[in-house]
mmCIF file of C-alpha atoms in Angstrom:
data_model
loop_
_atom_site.group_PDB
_atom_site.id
_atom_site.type_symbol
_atom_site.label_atom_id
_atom_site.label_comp_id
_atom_site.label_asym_id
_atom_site.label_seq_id
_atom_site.Cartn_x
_atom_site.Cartn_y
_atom_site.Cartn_z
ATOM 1 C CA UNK J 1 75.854 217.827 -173.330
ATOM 2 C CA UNK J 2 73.958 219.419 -175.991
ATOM 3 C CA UNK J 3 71.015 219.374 -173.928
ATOM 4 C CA UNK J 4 71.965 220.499 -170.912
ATOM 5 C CA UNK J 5 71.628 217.303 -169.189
ATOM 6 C CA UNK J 6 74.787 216.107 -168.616
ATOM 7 C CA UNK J 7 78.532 216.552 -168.776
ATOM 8 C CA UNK J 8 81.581 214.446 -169.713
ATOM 9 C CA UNK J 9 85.073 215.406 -168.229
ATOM 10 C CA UNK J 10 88.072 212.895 -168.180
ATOM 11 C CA UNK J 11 89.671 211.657 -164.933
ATOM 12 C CA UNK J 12 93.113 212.001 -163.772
ATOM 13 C CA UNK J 13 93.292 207.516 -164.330
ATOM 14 C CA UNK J 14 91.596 207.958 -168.161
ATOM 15 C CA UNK J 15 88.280 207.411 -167.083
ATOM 16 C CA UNK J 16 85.095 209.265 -169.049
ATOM 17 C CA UNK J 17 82.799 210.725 -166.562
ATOM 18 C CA UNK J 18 79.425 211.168 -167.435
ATOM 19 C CA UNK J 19 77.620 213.386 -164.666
ATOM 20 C CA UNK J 20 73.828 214.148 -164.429
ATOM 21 C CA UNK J 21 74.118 217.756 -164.458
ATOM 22 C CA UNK J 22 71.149 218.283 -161.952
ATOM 23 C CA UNK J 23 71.814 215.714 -159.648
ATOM 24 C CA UNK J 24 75.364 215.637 -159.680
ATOM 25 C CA UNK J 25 75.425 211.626 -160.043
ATOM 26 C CA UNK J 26 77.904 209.253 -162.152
ATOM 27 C CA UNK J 27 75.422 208.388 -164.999
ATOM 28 C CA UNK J 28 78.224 206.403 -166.492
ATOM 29 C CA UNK J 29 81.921 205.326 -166.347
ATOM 30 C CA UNK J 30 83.902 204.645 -169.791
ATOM 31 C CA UNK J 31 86.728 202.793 -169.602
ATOM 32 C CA UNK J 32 86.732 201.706 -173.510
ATOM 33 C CA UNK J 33 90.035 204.084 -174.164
ATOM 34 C CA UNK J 34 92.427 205.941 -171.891
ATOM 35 C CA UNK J 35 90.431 209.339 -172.556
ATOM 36 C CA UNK J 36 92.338 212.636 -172.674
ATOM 37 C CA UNK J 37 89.693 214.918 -173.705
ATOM 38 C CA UNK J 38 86.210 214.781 -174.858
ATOM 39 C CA UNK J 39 83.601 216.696 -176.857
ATOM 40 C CA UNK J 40 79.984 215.920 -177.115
ATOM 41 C CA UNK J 41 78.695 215.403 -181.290
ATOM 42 C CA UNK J 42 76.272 218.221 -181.925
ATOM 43 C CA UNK J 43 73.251 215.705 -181.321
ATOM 44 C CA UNK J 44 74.685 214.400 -178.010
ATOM 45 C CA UNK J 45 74.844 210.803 -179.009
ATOM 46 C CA UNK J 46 78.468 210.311 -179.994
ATOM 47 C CA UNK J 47 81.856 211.653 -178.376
ATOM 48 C CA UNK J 48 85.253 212.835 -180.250
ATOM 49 C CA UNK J 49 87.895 211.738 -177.996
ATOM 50 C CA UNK J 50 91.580 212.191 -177.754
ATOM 51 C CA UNK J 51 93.131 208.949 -176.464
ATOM 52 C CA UNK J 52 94.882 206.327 -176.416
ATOM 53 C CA UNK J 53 93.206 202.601 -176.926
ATOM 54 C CA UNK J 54 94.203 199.256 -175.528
ATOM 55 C CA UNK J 55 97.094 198.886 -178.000
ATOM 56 C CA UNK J 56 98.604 201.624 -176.390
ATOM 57 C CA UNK J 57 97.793 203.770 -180.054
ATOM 58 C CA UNK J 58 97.300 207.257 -179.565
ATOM 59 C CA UNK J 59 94.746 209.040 -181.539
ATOM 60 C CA UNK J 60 91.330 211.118 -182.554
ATOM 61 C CA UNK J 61 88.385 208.054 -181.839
ATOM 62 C CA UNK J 62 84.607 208.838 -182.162
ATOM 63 C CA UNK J 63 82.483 206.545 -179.636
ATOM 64 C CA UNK J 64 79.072 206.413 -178.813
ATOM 65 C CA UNK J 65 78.007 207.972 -175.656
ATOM 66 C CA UNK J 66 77.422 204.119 -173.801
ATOM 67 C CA UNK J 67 81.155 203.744 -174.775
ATOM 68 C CA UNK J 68 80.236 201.378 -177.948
ATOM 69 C CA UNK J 69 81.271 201.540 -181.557
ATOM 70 C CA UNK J 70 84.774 202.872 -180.956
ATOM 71 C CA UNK J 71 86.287 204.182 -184.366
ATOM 72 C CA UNK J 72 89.809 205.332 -184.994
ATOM 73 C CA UNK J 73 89.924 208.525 -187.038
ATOM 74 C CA UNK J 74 93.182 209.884 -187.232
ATOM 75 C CA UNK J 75 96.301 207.826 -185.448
ATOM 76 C CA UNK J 76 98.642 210.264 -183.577
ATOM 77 C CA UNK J 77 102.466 210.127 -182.085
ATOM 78 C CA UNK J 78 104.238 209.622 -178.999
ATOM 79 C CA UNK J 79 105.180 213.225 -179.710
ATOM 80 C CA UNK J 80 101.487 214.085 -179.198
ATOM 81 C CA UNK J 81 101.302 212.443 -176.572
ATOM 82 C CA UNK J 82 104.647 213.981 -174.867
ATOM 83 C CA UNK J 83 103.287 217.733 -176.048
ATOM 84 C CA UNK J 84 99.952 217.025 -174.622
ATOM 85 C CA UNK J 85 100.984 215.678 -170.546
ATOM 86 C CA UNK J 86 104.151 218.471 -170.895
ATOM 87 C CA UNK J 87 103.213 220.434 -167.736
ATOM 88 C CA UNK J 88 104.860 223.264 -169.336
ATOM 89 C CA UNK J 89 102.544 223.938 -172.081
ATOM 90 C CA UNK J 90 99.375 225.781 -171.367
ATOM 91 C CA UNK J 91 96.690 223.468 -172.246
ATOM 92 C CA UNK J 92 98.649 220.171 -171.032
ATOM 93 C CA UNK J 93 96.140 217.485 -171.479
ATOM 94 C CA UNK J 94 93.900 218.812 -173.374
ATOM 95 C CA UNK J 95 96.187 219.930 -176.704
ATOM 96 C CA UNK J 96 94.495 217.662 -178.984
ATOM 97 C CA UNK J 97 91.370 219.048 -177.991
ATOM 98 C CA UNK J 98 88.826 217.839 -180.877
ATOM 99 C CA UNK J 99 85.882 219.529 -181.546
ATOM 100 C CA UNK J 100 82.576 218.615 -183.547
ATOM 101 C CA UNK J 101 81.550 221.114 -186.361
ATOM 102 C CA UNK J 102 78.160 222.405 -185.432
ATOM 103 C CA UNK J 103 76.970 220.249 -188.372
ATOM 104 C CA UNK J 104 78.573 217.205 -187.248
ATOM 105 C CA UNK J 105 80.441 216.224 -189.980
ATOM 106 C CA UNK J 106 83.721 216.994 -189.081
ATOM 107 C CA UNK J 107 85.965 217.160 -186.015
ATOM 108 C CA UNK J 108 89.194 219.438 -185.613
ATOM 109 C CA UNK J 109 92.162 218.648 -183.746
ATOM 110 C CA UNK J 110 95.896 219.726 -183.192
ATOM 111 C CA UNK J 111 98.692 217.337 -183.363
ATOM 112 C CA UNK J 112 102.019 217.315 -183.865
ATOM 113 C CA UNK J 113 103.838 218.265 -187.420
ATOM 114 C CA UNK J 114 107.416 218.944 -186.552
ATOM 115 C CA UNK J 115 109.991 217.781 -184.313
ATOM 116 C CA UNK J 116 111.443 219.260 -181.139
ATOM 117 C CA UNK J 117 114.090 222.132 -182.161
ATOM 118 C CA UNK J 118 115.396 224.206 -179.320
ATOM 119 C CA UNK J 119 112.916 227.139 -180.385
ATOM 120 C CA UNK J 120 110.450 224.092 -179.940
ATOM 121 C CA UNK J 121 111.106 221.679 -177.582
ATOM 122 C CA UNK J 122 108.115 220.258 -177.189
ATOM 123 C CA UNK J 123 107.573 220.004 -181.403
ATOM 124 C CA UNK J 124 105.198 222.071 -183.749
ATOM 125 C CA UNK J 125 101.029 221.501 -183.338
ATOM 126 C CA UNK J 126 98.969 222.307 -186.252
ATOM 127 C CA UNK J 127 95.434 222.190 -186.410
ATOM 128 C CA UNK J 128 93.788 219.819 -188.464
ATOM 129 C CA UNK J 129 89.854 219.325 -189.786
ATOM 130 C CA UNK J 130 88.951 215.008 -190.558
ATOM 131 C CA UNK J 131 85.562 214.266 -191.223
ATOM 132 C CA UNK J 132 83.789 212.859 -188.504
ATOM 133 C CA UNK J 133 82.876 209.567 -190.692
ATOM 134 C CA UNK J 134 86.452 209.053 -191.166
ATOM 135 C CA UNK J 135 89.056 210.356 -194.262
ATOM 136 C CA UNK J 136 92.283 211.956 -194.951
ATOM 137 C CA UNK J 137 92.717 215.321 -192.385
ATOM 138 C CA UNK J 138 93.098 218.424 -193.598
ATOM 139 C CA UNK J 139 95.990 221.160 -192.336
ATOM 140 C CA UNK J 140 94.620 224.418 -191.519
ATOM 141 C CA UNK J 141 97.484 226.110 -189.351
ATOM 142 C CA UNK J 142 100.515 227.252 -190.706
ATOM 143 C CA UNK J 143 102.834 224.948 -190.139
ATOM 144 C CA UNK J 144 105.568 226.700 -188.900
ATOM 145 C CA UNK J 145 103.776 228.224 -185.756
ATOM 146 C CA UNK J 146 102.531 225.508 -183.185
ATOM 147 C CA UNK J 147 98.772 225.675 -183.506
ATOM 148 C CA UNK J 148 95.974 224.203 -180.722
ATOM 149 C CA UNK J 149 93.124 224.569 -178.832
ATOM 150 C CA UNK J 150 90.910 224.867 -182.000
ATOM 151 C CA UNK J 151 86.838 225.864 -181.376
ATOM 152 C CA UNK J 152 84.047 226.793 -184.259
ATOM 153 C CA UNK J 153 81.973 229.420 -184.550
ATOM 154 C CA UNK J 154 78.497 228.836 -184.284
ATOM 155 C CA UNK J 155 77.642 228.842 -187.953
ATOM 156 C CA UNK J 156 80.574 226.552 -188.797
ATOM 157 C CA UNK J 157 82.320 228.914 -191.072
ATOM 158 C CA UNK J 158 85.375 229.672 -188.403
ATOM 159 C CA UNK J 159 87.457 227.793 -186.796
ATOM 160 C CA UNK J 160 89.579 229.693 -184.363
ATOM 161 C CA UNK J 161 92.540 228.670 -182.678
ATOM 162 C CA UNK J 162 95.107 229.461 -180.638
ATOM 163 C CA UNK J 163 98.980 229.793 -181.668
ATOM 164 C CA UNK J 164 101.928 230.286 -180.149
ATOM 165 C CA UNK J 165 104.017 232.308 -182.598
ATOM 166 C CA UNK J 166 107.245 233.229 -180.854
ATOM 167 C CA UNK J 167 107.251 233.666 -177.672
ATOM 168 C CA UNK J 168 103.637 235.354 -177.716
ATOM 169 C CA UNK J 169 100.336 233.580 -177.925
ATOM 170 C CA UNK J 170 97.787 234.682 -179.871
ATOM 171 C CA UNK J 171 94.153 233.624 -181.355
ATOM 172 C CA UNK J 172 93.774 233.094 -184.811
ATOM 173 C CA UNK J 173 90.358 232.493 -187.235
ATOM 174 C CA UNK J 174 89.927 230.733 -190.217
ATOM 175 C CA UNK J 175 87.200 231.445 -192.952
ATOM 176 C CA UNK J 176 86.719 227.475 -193.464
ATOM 177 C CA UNK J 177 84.782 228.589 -196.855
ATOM 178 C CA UNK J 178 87.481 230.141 -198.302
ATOM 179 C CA UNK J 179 90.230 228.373 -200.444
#
């Protein structure tokens, strides 16, 4: 958490763990989505989750940290899903990954663009930027190379990623401020 208090990991069944990071101790158990992967909002009072809710509808939810006020963001495929558990790709659950801005006003995410090809079986990721308060994402990745695993700097200026160009994988950054 953002104040050192606690962390959040996801369980093997879709549980949210919240740990007391002194004691070690479940502080609380969130069963309000299947969660994939987590990330605590700058101010440690929300969560950006990757998961899937009771309607079985994938997607990019913000939550508060007791598990209340569940909002779908950005609705994602079965091919996200299948490129996310694929035990061949590096990051397996965690593809989506999202990730608060520093700022908290917006949270980036890979998903899929692109269908499976046999140069890409699995499909083509991209990353993506939404505002945290909801909206239309926005494609930052070149759409042509499968893109994931996005993290900002500090400042909120760059977003870097990684991308899997070939056969090689590689880190990329974005300048966020330029057009």
């Amino acid at each position: 958490s953002p104040n050192n208090q606690a962390l959040a990991y996801t369980g093997q069944s879709g549980t949210l763990y919240v740990v007391n990071a002194s004691t070690g101790k479940v502080q609380t158990k969130l069963t309000t989505l299947t969660f994939l992967s987590v990330d605590w909002s700058p101010d440690g009072k929300q969560f950006a989750a990757f998961a899937i809710d009771a309607n079985g509808q994938a997607g990019i939810f913000t939550l508060n940290a007791d598990g209340t006020n569940v909002q779908s963001l950005v609705a994602l495929t079965a091919a996200d899903l299948g490129f996310a558990q694929s035990s061949d790709h590096f990051f397996t659950r965690d593809t989506a990954l999202p990730r608060w801005s520093p700022d908290g006003k917006q949270i980036a995410y890979a998903a899929i663009t692109s269908g499976a090809t046999a140069a890409t079986p699995l499909g083509v990721s991209s990353i993506f930027t939404v505002a945290a308060a909801g909206g239309s994402p926005q494609q930052i990745s070149d759409p042509s190379v499968s893109a994931y695993g996005p993290s900002w700097s500090p400042d909120g200026r760059y977003l870097a990623y990684t991308s899997e160009p070939g056969d090689e994988r590689a880190i990329n950054v974005t300048d966020l401020t330029q057009p």
